[in-house]
Structure formats: structure tokens, C-alpha cells
Amino acid sequence: MKLTDYLKELNAGKKFKPTANLGYVYAPNCIRRCLRISQEEKLVLFEIYSLYNEEKGYAFPTQQTLAMYVGVSSSSISKALKRLEEKEFITSYGAKGKKKRYIPNFALHENPYLVLSETFHFVTKVINKHIPEELCGAWGNKLLALVNVKKEYEFTEKDMYGNFIKSFDKNTTPSDLMVFITQYISNTYHIKLDIDWKNETKKTKEEETVTPHSHFRNYKKRKSNELQPDEHEQEELKIWMREMGIED
């Protein structure tokens, strides 16, 4: 599976810097396009990145501050923060009624929402090369309907994508989702999709080796005094990449 270079950098551990207080904030593509994370939740998360204090290791805005920045009510912010914590994008601590501290989770390769979302985007990109032209965007809309179920159906037997999220753990590989999507499209439109997913992931790996992204080259040229991932972090990354079909 194509694991883009920005995600490689984030997976390496502690080097994701949201560049707080510089007038802008990094918005990783894997989060920006993440499925099952609402636009409001993403905006709140990006504000936390923006307000993150690297020395202290957390952000400490009030909910009213976040409400003013995002342009929604404090109650909406409260709900978004709760959902972000449930989805393991942040951790918070602090006594009730007092100012809370918010710690972003930078171990993005462990987050089921991101791993499955990136898998989904990879699968749809490959299927698009095999799907009959007459189907156009119909099959994509069908898949999105499978992902974006009504709130009352979330994580029930009617929510297949949600069940993949719920059953995900560190030992899970996205291959089951690849197979499920392929079969779902095949059965829905009565077409045969003969896709060798192992070969597709291998081809993507080879393409990245030949044409690396410029910012990953810059990442490899980081200053020598910057923190590098330790051996344990590197080994964890290698294992996960093999599970994703990126490394042999």
C-alpha cells in the first residue's frame, strides 16, 4: 500500500511538529482526508495543533477560545473534543470546571481511523483503474454511503466500515478491508474485479522508490542534532509497514 512520505515522517515518532504560534499549522493529508472524522472535529484538532506548546507538551485553550476560533458554540466544541478523544486523536486531563490540557496523539500509524481511511483511498484509487467507464462516479458514491452511515446506525450490524474500526488493533492488517471493498463493488455491480492486492502494493512501493517526494528527501537531510527515532520505534514502524504490504 502506498504510504505517503509525510506519513512516513509522522510514523517515525516524535518529529511531527505542528509549528504552533507561527501563523500556520501543519495539516497532515491523512487527517485532512480522514473518513469518519467530521469537518468540525478536524478544525478543532488543527486548532489544538496550532496552540500546542512544545515545551510543556500540551495545548491549554479554553472551550470558549476554541469556539471563537472555529466559529461554533461551546457545546459543539465540547462534543467535538469528546469525539476526538474517543477516536484517540487527543488525550485530555484536568479537573472538572478547571482549564483542561490537551495532548495530541502523534503516533498516527496506530490510529484505526487513519489506517483504514488511507487503505480506503488506496483501494478506491486502484479500483478506479479497473472499473468500467460507464459506472463513472456511481460506484464511488455507493462506497461513501457505506462509510457515512446515519448516526443511529454507527457501529451496529448495519455499519460495516464502523465494525472494521471497532475490531481494529495493532495486530490488524488492512487486507480484510481491501477484500471487502472489492467484493462489495463486484457484487453490487455484477462485475469481476480481478485485482492482485499484493502485487498492487508492491508496485506502489516500487514507484515510490523510483520517484521519492521532495519533502521526504528533505526529511532525510534533517539536521544531525534533531531527534531521530530510536531502534524500538524504527522496528515498530518496519513491522507495521510489512503488515501494510509496504515492506517485504
GROMACS .gro file of N, CA and C in nm, residues 36 147-160 162-163 166:
model
   54
   36ARG      N    1  -1.480   0.945   0.844
   36ARG     CA    2  -1.547   0.931   0.974
   36ARG      C    3  -1.494   1.028   1.079
  147VAL      N    4  -1.963   0.406   0.401
  147VAL     CA    5  -1.881   0.462   0.508
  147VAL      C    6  -1.960   0.559   0.596
  148ASN      N    7  -2.035   0.648   0.531
  148ASN     CA    8  -2.106   0.755   0.603
  148ASN      C    9  -2.250   0.713   0.634
  149VAL      N   10  -2.263   0.623   0.730
  149VAL     CA   11  -2.397   0.576   0.768
  149VAL      C   12  -2.464   0.678   0.860
  150LYS      N   13  -2.595   0.665   0.877
  150LYS     CA   14  -2.667   0.752   0.968
  150LYS      C   15  -2.615   0.731   1.111
  151LYS      N   16  -2.622   0.837   1.190
  151LYS     CA   17  -2.565   0.832   1.324
  151LYS      C   18  -2.623   0.719   1.408
  152GLU      N   19  -2.754   0.693   1.391
  152GLU     CA   20  -2.816   0.588   1.473
  152GLU      C   21  -2.768   0.448   1.435
  153TYR      N   22  -2.703   0.436   1.319
  153TYR     CA   23  -2.655   0.305   1.275
  153TYR      C   24  -2.506   0.284   1.302
  154GLU      N   25  -2.438   0.390   1.351
  154GLU     CA   26  -2.294   0.379   1.370
  154GLU      C   27  -2.259   0.266   1.467
  155PHE      N   28  -2.163   0.183   1.423
  155PHE     CA   29  -2.109   0.071   1.500
  155PHE      C   30  -2.214  -0.034   1.535
  156THR      N   31  -2.317  -0.043   1.452
  156THR     CA   32  -2.414  -0.152   1.463
  156THR      C   33  -2.387  -0.250   1.349
  157GLU      N   34  -2.472  -0.353   1.339
  157GLU     CA   35  -2.454  -0.451   1.232
  157GLU      C   36  -2.475  -0.389   1.094
  158LYS      N   37  -2.538  -0.271   1.089
  158LYS     CA   38  -2.560  -0.202   0.962
  158LYS      C   39  -2.441  -0.115   0.921
  159ASP      N   40  -2.341  -0.110   1.005
  159ASP     CA   41  -2.225  -0.025   0.980
  159ASP      C   42  -2.101  -0.112   0.961
  160MET      N   43  -2.080  -0.160   0.839
  160MET     CA   44  -1.968  -0.249   0.813
  160MET      C   45  -1.834  -0.179   0.832
  162GLY      N   46  -1.771   0.080   1.017
  162GLY     CA   47  -1.755   0.105   1.160
  162GLY      C   48  -1.708  -0.019   1.235
  163ASN      N   49  -1.753  -0.135   1.191
  163ASN     CA   50  -1.711  -0.259   1.255
  163ASN      C   51  -1.564  -0.289   1.228
  166LYS      N   52  -1.399  -0.070   1.484
  166LYS     CA   53  -1.418  -0.122   1.620
  166LYS      C   54  -1.331  -0.243   1.648
   0.00000   0.00000   0.00000
